[in-house]
């Protein structure tokens, strides 16, 4: 990347005011190169921005961008795969530092499963590189198109959060480049405070330039997956509680249209690793080609056209029908079925249909995910769905997970459950949707719950301060002052919530 010249210029001008001659000092910023201006969207297509986009390929290049920003009086928002649903990686009218070109594998040990990577490496590149040596990422999200830097910055979780914790629990060490120009190596023993704050620190303290991860040993490319339906929230929670000790993964799908005694009905998938020796052909099942998601549905329908087929159903009536059909099929023909499924097939369900989010065009979607302590989960989620149904703004998709507490500074997790709700945004519902999420936010706070910046579009400062706690935030902002004294790192999310 070419170095930008320092561009803040100071000049002194003589001006005539009411016959008197005054000396005026002016300070002007040269604008950033216009050919860097690009449209940058949130993944949920609910926010569109224009930003100056830089894509460095080295840590020195990142530092140059920080310096350019400072010289131009601009701020920098870090961006990985851009898979956060809301404004977490947007920086309207400022600099977006896109890290996707920094995607090298720096070191790999097939003996120990320890891997050191650059932050822009995607989860897809990671698992494809390691799986044939018998290693799988210990924690994965519902999509493989996130970067490891973005995953660490949000401390993402998977369908095994109750057992394995978030990705931060498997990060051995990282190197953080701060806007102040320092490269800080952090681990549980070196700079532990910064280690626990930068993981989950939503890109506010510095840019990860390398991340070292411990992968998970696997003895087969397949998981043993068991599917069964549940009648309501009470039953799904009972099932999760009884399975959480033995299961490796647990995830629930909720039909948010069902009412009365069926409110919270859904489908559970439990998955377990195969032990050494259980798979007769591990070298084959572990091959990347045998993990890849199929290109067609039922062997004939190209998946790329599927979102167009789903589009006519993107309304309350259509989604009610689709949710009913899914529940009916899974509680009859699909009930209590055990199958072998590839790791990628089980983990990345949301990648099956490319561009499925286009179903939500033109308004886009938000995902509302709240995390509620186990003892309050049934009551709180029941009320959440009732509020949505009464407002006729019903989530098209509901996903249910079990979590455990972790010790990262801005953790979103609790010893309990989360329910992630996908809401369409339309001209008709927009105002009411924000009112609705305000009500849901209050309910979450009343129940001792938490929120997740990666999914958020609706939080305000008061709500965030309440669930995170004043002391935690004070400690975090102190670290920010040390790492980023000029306040270079900002995103639309950090401005919206904290007014940074
Ligand atoms: C379909 C779908 C399914 C998902 N499923 C899950 C799930 O199961 N579990 C879950 O936890 N999340 C899930 N997510 C959310 C996703 O995992 C997070 O939003 C994740 O942070 C996205 O990573 P990214 O690389 O796209 O980062 P971006 O969205 O680009 O950025 C996320 C944050 O990371 C910061 N950042 C990016 N790179 C760096 C860096 N190098 N150094 C410091 N900060 C950086 C950004 O400033 C921003 O604050 C899902 C998202 C989608 C779209």
XYZ file of C-alpha atoms and ligand atoms in Angstrom:
553
model
C 0.000 0.000 0.000
C 1.354 3.415 -0.881
C 2.086 5.732 2.012
C -0.303 8.639 2.224
C 1.387 11.963 2.867
C 0.688 13.672 6.193
C -2.134 15.903 5.217
C -3.254 18.094 8.073
C -2.286 21.624 7.091
C -2.340 24.741 9.208
C -2.636 28.176 7.628
C -2.997 31.736 8.847
C -5.249 34.141 6.974
C -5.927 37.877 7.310
C -9.642 38.612 7.140
C -11.541 41.897 7.237
C -14.356 41.940 9.814
C -16.348 45.191 10.258
C -13.441 47.189 8.961
C -10.909 45.556 11.269
C -8.213 43.225 10.047
C -8.128 39.949 11.983
C -5.667 37.065 11.879
C -7.486 33.734 11.643
C -5.762 30.359 12.065
C -7.326 27.591 9.974
C -6.662 23.894 10.205
C -7.798 21.799 7.297
C -7.685 18.107 6.455
C -6.912 16.991 2.944
C -9.580 14.539 1.949
C -8.813 10.857 1.589
C -8.459 9.486 -1.946
C -11.904 9.313 -3.524
C -11.121 6.065 -5.314
C -11.052 4.407 -1.886
C -14.723 5.243 -1.355
C -16.862 2.120 -1.476
C -20.302 1.044 -0.409
C -20.093 -1.159 2.688
C -23.211 -2.922 3.989
C -24.130 -4.707 7.178
C -24.691 -8.411 6.611
C -28.379 -8.047 7.463
C -28.693 -5.423 4.664
C -30.257 -3.046 7.185
C -27.427 -0.467 7.091
C -25.594 0.875 4.059
C -22.574 3.127 4.346
C -19.904 4.788 2.252
C -16.408 4.385 3.640
C -12.779 4.707 2.567
C -11.725 1.081 2.310
C -8.120 -0.016 2.806
C -7.007 -3.623 2.403
C -3.462 -3.963 3.692
C -1.587 -7.258 3.438
C 0.885 -6.718 6.299
C 0.964 -5.406 9.864
C 3.035 -2.433 8.645
C 0.235 -1.692 6.195
C -2.262 -1.658 9.086
C -0.081 0.777 11.003
C 0.090 3.050 7.962
C -3.703 3.089 7.834
C -3.863 4.063 11.521
C -1.400 6.873 10.826
C -3.306 8.003 7.737
C -6.512 8.118 9.768
C -4.883 10.192 12.474
C -3.401 12.631 9.981
C -6.770 13.035 8.274
C -8.822 13.349 11.451
C -10.676 10.163 10.607
C -11.489 7.034 12.568
C -10.993 3.374 11.611
C -13.450 0.495 11.794
C -11.936 -2.981 11.507
C -13.716 -5.443 9.269
C -13.251 -9.164 8.681
C -15.785 -11.148 6.660
C -18.508 -8.548 7.318
C -20.740 -11.306 8.759
C -21.994 -9.364 11.767
C -25.717 -8.829 11.279
C -25.697 -5.140 12.265
C -23.264 -2.215 12.265
C -20.340 -3.872 14.109
C -17.929 -3.553 11.192
C -19.298 -0.375 9.596
C -17.530 2.988 9.739
C -19.677 5.438 7.781
C -17.686 8.247 6.116
C -14.532 7.018 7.806
C -11.979 4.328 7.135
C -12.881 0.673 6.897
C -9.829 -1.488 7.418
C -10.654 -4.716 5.606
C -8.416 -7.552 6.797
C -9.375 -10.246 4.334
C -6.061 -10.070 2.448
C -4.186 -11.012 5.608
C -5.157 -14.656 5.387
C -1.956 -16.662 5.657
C -1.335 -19.701 7.831
C 1.827 -18.821 9.750
C 2.544 -22.113 11.535
C 0.851 -25.519 11.836
C 1.639 -28.590 13.882
C -0.369 -31.664 12.811
C 1.000 -33.422 15.922
C -0.387 -30.992 18.508
C -3.147 -29.269 16.511
C -1.790 -25.819 17.346
C -2.141 -23.358 14.469
C -1.037 -19.744 14.093
C -2.938 -17.708 11.514
C -3.370 -14.201 10.220
C -6.664 -12.549 11.226
C -8.266 -12.531 7.783
C -8.145 -16.311 7.370
C -11.712 -17.565 7.102
C -13.166 -20.393 9.123
C -13.606 -22.181 5.788
C -9.915 -21.883 4.954
C -9.050 -23.029 8.481
C -11.068 -26.254 8.558
C -10.186 -27.118 4.972
C -6.488 -26.822 5.838
C -6.594 -28.939 9.021
C -9.262 -31.572 8.609
C -7.268 -34.130 6.641
C -4.760 -34.176 9.533
C -7.653 -35.056 11.858
C -8.318 -31.635 13.425
C -11.459 -29.490 13.424
C -12.000 -25.962 14.867
C -13.118 -26.408 18.494
C -15.833 -23.757 18.046
C -17.576 -22.743 14.816
C -20.424 -20.403 13.926
C -23.396 -21.174 11.700
C -21.500 -19.822 8.696
C -17.956 -20.593 7.566
C -17.418 -17.193 5.918
C -16.339 -15.360 9.064
C -12.669 -14.550 9.649
C -10.702 -15.705 12.676
C -10.026 -12.051 13.599
C -13.752 -11.252 13.489
C -14.538 -14.426 15.446
C -12.039 -13.477 18.168
C -13.205 -9.846 18.293
C -16.758 -11.033 19.011
C -15.650 -14.150 20.931
C -18.090 -16.188 18.900
C -19.796 -19.337 20.136
C -21.078 -22.507 18.521
C -23.650 -25.202 19.111
C -21.268 -26.625 21.737
C -20.974 -23.467 23.871
C -22.307 -25.306 26.960
C -19.335 -27.657 26.740
C -16.452 -25.945 24.924
C -17.087 -22.294 25.796
C -16.469 -19.545 23.208
C -13.568 -19.405 20.726
C -11.575 -17.351 23.273
C -11.238 -20.455 25.455
C -9.188 -22.049 22.648
C -7.025 -19.069 21.755
C -3.560 -19.750 23.102
C -2.076 -16.378 22.214
C -2.534 -13.417 19.904
C -0.622 -10.393 18.776
C -2.495 -7.103 18.918
C -1.379 -4.063 16.961
C -2.690 -0.967 18.720
C -3.336 2.393 17.018
C -0.619 3.745 19.332
C 1.747 1.601 17.256
C 2.555 -1.085 19.844
C 2.556 -4.797 19.068
C 1.374 -6.550 22.229
C 1.660 -10.332 22.599
C -1.180 -11.512 24.846
C -1.969 -14.851 26.453
C -3.340 -16.084 29.786
C 0.091 -15.433 31.334
C 1.325 -12.437 29.290
C -0.835 -9.280 29.416
C -3.787 -11.335 30.748
C -6.060 -8.299 31.239
C -5.690 -7.252 27.621
C -6.059 -10.889 26.534
C -9.465 -11.173 28.212
C -10.631 -7.734 27.056
C -9.532 -7.790 23.403
C -11.214 -11.171 22.881
C -14.820 -10.014 22.662
C -13.635 -6.387 22.608
C -15.389 -5.744 19.229
C -12.263 -4.318 17.596
C -11.954 -1.373 19.985
C -8.524 -2.047 21.508
C -6.399 -2.922 18.505
C -6.157 -5.147 15.486
C -5.284 -8.829 15.861
C -2.382 -9.463 13.509
C -1.874 -13.106 14.433
C -3.914 -15.591 16.431
C -2.743 -18.959 17.764
C -5.468 -21.554 18.260
C -5.697 -25.045 19.700
C -7.740 -27.194 17.315
C -9.888 -30.198 18.362
C -8.775 -33.758 17.520
C -11.365 -35.716 15.531
C -11.246 -39.367 14.482
C -13.793 -39.200 11.722
C -15.130 -36.709 9.192
C -18.611 -37.557 10.433
C -20.698 -36.786 13.471
C -23.470 -38.997 14.787
C -26.567 -36.776 14.646
C -29.854 -37.516 16.407
C -32.972 -35.439 15.648
C -36.233 -35.251 17.578
C -39.099 -32.805 18.058
C -40.172 -31.084 21.265
C -43.647 -29.820 22.162
C -42.832 -26.466 23.821
C -40.153 -24.463 25.688
C -40.586 -26.524 28.827
C -39.797 -29.755 26.986
C -36.869 -28.427 24.955
C -35.239 -27.101 28.134
C -35.793 -30.427 29.906
C -34.167 -32.259 26.984
C -31.190 -29.899 26.842
C -30.622 -30.177 30.607
C -30.629 -33.958 30.513
C -28.313 -34.150 27.479
C -25.826 -31.375 28.147
C -23.352 -33.585 30.012
C -23.048 -36.264 27.359
C -23.754 -34.398 24.089
C -20.992 -32.706 22.098
C -23.390 -30.363 20.254
C -26.997 -29.357 20.897
C -29.108 -26.941 18.888
C -32.828 -26.287 18.707
C -35.020 -24.800 16.038
C -38.175 -23.027 17.297
C -41.419 -22.483 15.385
C -42.184 -18.929 16.510
C -45.690 -19.027 14.999
C -47.020 -21.766 17.312
C -49.252 -20.582 20.148
C -50.866 -21.792 23.386
C -49.593 -25.124 24.678
C -47.387 -25.473 21.586
C -45.639 -22.156 22.064
C -41.913 -22.835 21.731
C -42.365 -26.148 19.909
C -39.402 -27.153 17.843
C -36.782 -29.594 16.774
C -33.547 -30.606 18.506
C -30.355 -31.817 16.863
C -27.834 -33.516 19.107
C -24.468 -34.414 17.569
C -21.592 -36.447 18.942
C -18.034 -37.047 17.772
C -17.104 -40.599 16.778
C -14.418 -42.158 18.965
C -11.115 -43.473 17.601
C -11.801 -46.721 15.704
C -15.568 -46.129 15.287
C -15.252 -44.889 11.703
C -13.965 -47.691 9.420
C -12.816 -45.184 6.732
C -11.536 -42.062 8.528
C -9.072 -41.125 5.740
C -12.020 -40.871 3.365
C -14.564 -39.155 5.592
C -11.923 -36.611 6.623
C -11.283 -35.579 3.006
C -12.352 -32.014 2.149
C -14.395 -33.252 -0.846
C -16.478 -35.386 1.485
C -17.196 -32.420 3.744
C -18.221 -29.928 1.074
C -21.853 -28.864 1.051
C -23.738 -30.174 -2.024
C -24.231 -27.819 -4.993
C -27.770 -29.004 -5.627
C -30.815 -29.807 -3.553
C -32.168 -33.370 -3.971
C -29.426 -33.800 -6.587
C -31.185 -31.624 -9.186
C -32.200 -28.123 -8.027
C -29.251 -25.690 -8.178
C -29.027 -24.141 -4.734
C -28.212 -20.734 -6.207
C -31.831 -20.293 -7.340
C -33.336 -21.369 -4.057
C -33.680 -17.984 -2.419
C -35.771 -16.849 -5.394
C -38.081 -19.846 -4.855
C -38.366 -18.952 -1.154
C -39.079 -15.264 -1.812
C -42.888 -15.594 -2.324
C -43.044 -17.147 1.167
C -41.309 -14.206 2.855
C -44.381 -12.952 4.696
C -46.281 -13.987 7.823
C -48.618 -16.384 6.012
C -45.826 -18.023 4.007
C -43.513 -18.377 6.993
C -46.309 -19.728 9.193
C -46.846 -22.425 6.544
C -43.131 -23.164 6.173
C -42.591 -23.407 9.948
C -45.661 -25.632 10.304
C -44.479 -27.891 7.458
C -40.991 -28.183 8.959
C -42.362 -29.033 12.387
C -44.884 -31.528 11.022
C -42.303 -33.294 8.864
C -39.723 -33.428 11.636
C -42.167 -34.622 14.285
C -43.437 -37.443 12.065
C -41.131 -38.866 9.377
C -37.971 -37.213 10.716
C -38.568 -37.870 14.409
C -35.997 -39.806 16.455
C -33.760 -40.354 13.452
C -30.020 -40.962 13.842
C -27.759 -40.263 10.856
C -24.094 -39.728 10.111
C -23.398 -36.207 8.876
C -20.142 -34.448 7.925
C -18.765 -31.809 10.318
C -19.264 -29.079 7.708
C -22.766 -30.338 6.853
C -23.850 -30.211 10.494
C -22.070 -26.994 11.459
C -22.791 -24.744 8.494
C -26.469 -25.340 7.947
C -26.927 -21.641 7.168
C -24.515 -21.897 4.231
C -26.633 -24.556 2.487
C -28.677 -21.999 0.582
C -26.368 -19.344 -0.888
C -27.593 -15.765 -0.432
C -30.698 -16.900 1.504
C -30.714 -13.471 3.148
C -31.909 -11.981 -0.179
C -35.318 -13.392 0.750
C -35.445 -10.412 3.133
C -34.840 -7.814 0.411
C -35.373 -4.908 0.089
C -35.590 -4.008 3.818
C -33.180 -6.632 5.105
C -33.321 -8.326 8.488
C -32.129 -8.034 12.053
C -31.288 -10.876 14.334
C -32.263 -10.408 17.948
C -30.343 -12.793 20.206
C -30.674 -12.605 23.959
C -28.969 -14.781 26.583
C -31.026 -15.667 29.668
C -30.003 -17.491 32.864
C -31.333 -21.071 32.864
C -33.807 -20.527 35.698
C -35.581 -17.679 33.830
C -35.278 -18.943 30.260
C -38.660 -20.654 29.835
C -40.609 -17.743 31.268
C -38.632 -15.057 29.432
C -38.639 -16.703 25.993
C -42.336 -17.540 26.291
C -43.043 -13.860 26.995
C -40.766 -12.738 24.165
C -42.649 -14.846 21.610
C -46.029 -13.753 22.994
C -45.028 -10.093 22.683
C -44.001 -10.688 19.056
C -47.199 -12.558 18.235
C -49.385 -9.887 19.830
C -47.578 -7.226 17.783
C -47.921 -9.347 14.604
C -44.179 -9.064 14.081
C -43.258 -12.704 14.245
C -39.678 -13.930 13.746
C -39.329 -16.048 10.625
C -36.650 -18.160 12.309
C -35.827 -19.000 15.934
C -32.645 -20.793 17.038
C -32.127 -22.066 20.576
C -28.776 -22.835 22.244
C -27.353 -23.786 25.658
C -24.471 -21.674 27.014
C -22.088 -21.489 29.926
C -20.461 -18.539 31.641
C -16.927 -17.485 30.586
C -14.428 -15.017 32.002
C -13.962 -12.588 29.097
C -14.479 -8.932 30.004
C -17.428 -8.113 27.712
C -18.845 -11.613 27.582
C -22.294 -12.121 26.099
C -22.698 -15.542 27.609
C -24.594 -16.767 30.664
C -25.162 -20.095 32.362
C -28.391 -20.548 30.488
C -29.958 -20.284 27.064
C -30.073 -18.011 24.051
C -32.839 -17.544 21.540
C -31.854 -15.944 18.225
C -34.819 -14.458 16.355
C -34.698 -13.337 12.695
C -37.049 -10.417 12.004
C -37.720 -9.049 8.518
C -37.576 -5.271 8.170
C -40.257 -3.688 6.044
C -41.414 -0.093 5.568
C -44.562 -1.108 7.376
C -42.978 -2.695 10.456
C -39.751 -0.719 10.935
C -40.941 1.707 13.569
C -42.927 -0.926 15.445
C -40.044 -3.391 15.245
C -37.762 -1.001 17.117
C -40.495 -0.409 19.723
C -40.899 -4.169 20.009
C -37.181 -4.799 20.529
C -37.165 -2.089 23.222
C -39.790 -4.078 25.082
C -37.803 -7.276 24.572
C -34.674 -5.508 25.868
C -36.441 -4.531 29.100
C -37.616 -8.088 29.549
C -34.080 -9.408 29.065
C -32.727 -7.006 31.694
C -35.499 -7.958 34.152
C -34.435 -11.574 33.740
C -30.723 -10.956 34.273
C -29.935 -11.514 30.600
C -27.238 -10.341 28.215
C -26.807 -9.330 24.554
C -24.346 -10.010 21.745
C -22.745 -7.195 19.717
C -22.266 -9.467 16.669
C -26.009 -9.755 16.263
C -27.138 -6.439 17.627
C -28.895 -3.587 15.828
C -31.079 -2.149 18.579
C -29.172 -1.742 21.858
C -28.813 1.653 23.481
C -26.245 2.902 25.962
C -28.382 2.487 29.056
C -29.242 -1.120 28.272
C -25.621 -1.969 27.474
C -24.370 -0.307 30.658
C -26.955 -2.168 32.711
C -26.076 -5.651 31.531
C -22.314 -5.115 31.305
C -22.007 -3.157 34.546
C -20.361 0.243 35.114
C -17.163 -1.151 36.635
C -16.562 -3.565 33.759
C -17.021 -0.757 31.257
C -14.762 1.612 33.194
C -11.987 -1.008 33.187
C -12.527 -1.564 29.469
C -12.365 2.162 28.606
C -9.171 2.487 30.687
C -7.565 -0.165 28.511
C -8.903 1.620 25.438
C -7.206 4.847 26.536
C -3.890 3.016 26.834
C -4.162 1.174 23.516
C -5.911 3.859 21.498
C -5.281 7.266 23.137
C -6.498 9.190 20.068
C -9.725 7.227 19.793
C -8.920 6.028 16.276
C -10.853 2.763 16.541
C -14.566 3.402 16.204
C -17.425 1.720 14.447
C -21.018 2.668 13.879
C -21.875 0.160 16.612
C -19.488 1.704 19.141
C -20.887 5.159 18.331
C -24.494 4.005 18.490
C -24.122 2.316 21.858
C -21.359 4.192 23.616
C -21.221 7.439 21.659
C -17.459 6.937 21.331
C -25.357 -16.705 8.852
C -24.625 -16.321 10.119
C -24.521 -17.231 11.154
C -23.850 -16.889 12.324
N -23.763 -17.811 13.320
C -23.144 -17.486 14.481
C -23.026 -18.430 15.528
O -23.456 -19.569 15.419
N -22.390 -18.035 16.657
C -21.863 -16.785 16.800
O -21.299 -16.498 17.856
N -21.944 -15.876 15.814
C -22.575 -16.208 14.663
N -22.649 -15.287 13.648
C -22.037 -13.972 13.851
C -20.568 -13.989 13.432
O -19.910 -15.129 13.910
C -19.852 -12.778 14.021
O -20.500 -11.607 13.626
C -18.386 -12.698 13.615
O -17.763 -11.697 14.374
C -18.245 -12.364 12.136
O -16.883 -12.403 11.778
P -16.376 -11.505 10.566
O -15.018 -11.978 10.205
O -17.384 -11.493 9.497
O -16.243 -10.114 11.299
P -16.938 -8.705 10.989
O -18.408 -8.865 11.059
O -16.347 -8.120 9.782
O -16.432 -7.902 12.274
C -16.859 -8.294 13.554
C -16.105 -7.489 14.617
O -14.746 -7.856 14.609
C -13.908 -6.703 14.521
N -12.711 -7.183 13.819
C -12.640 -7.755 12.597
N -11.371 -8.104 12.337
C -10.624 -7.773 13.426
C -9.243 -7.879 13.765
N -8.339 -8.413 12.936
N -8.828 -7.408 14.972
C -9.701 -6.867 15.849
N -11.023 -6.726 15.561
C -11.471 -7.184 14.372
C -14.762 -5.690 13.782
O -14.376 -4.370 14.053
C -16.139 -5.990 14.358
O -16.311 -5.332 15.591
C -23.282 -15.600 12.457
C -23.372 -14.689 11.419
C -24.036 -15.044 10.251
C -24.133 -14.063 9.130
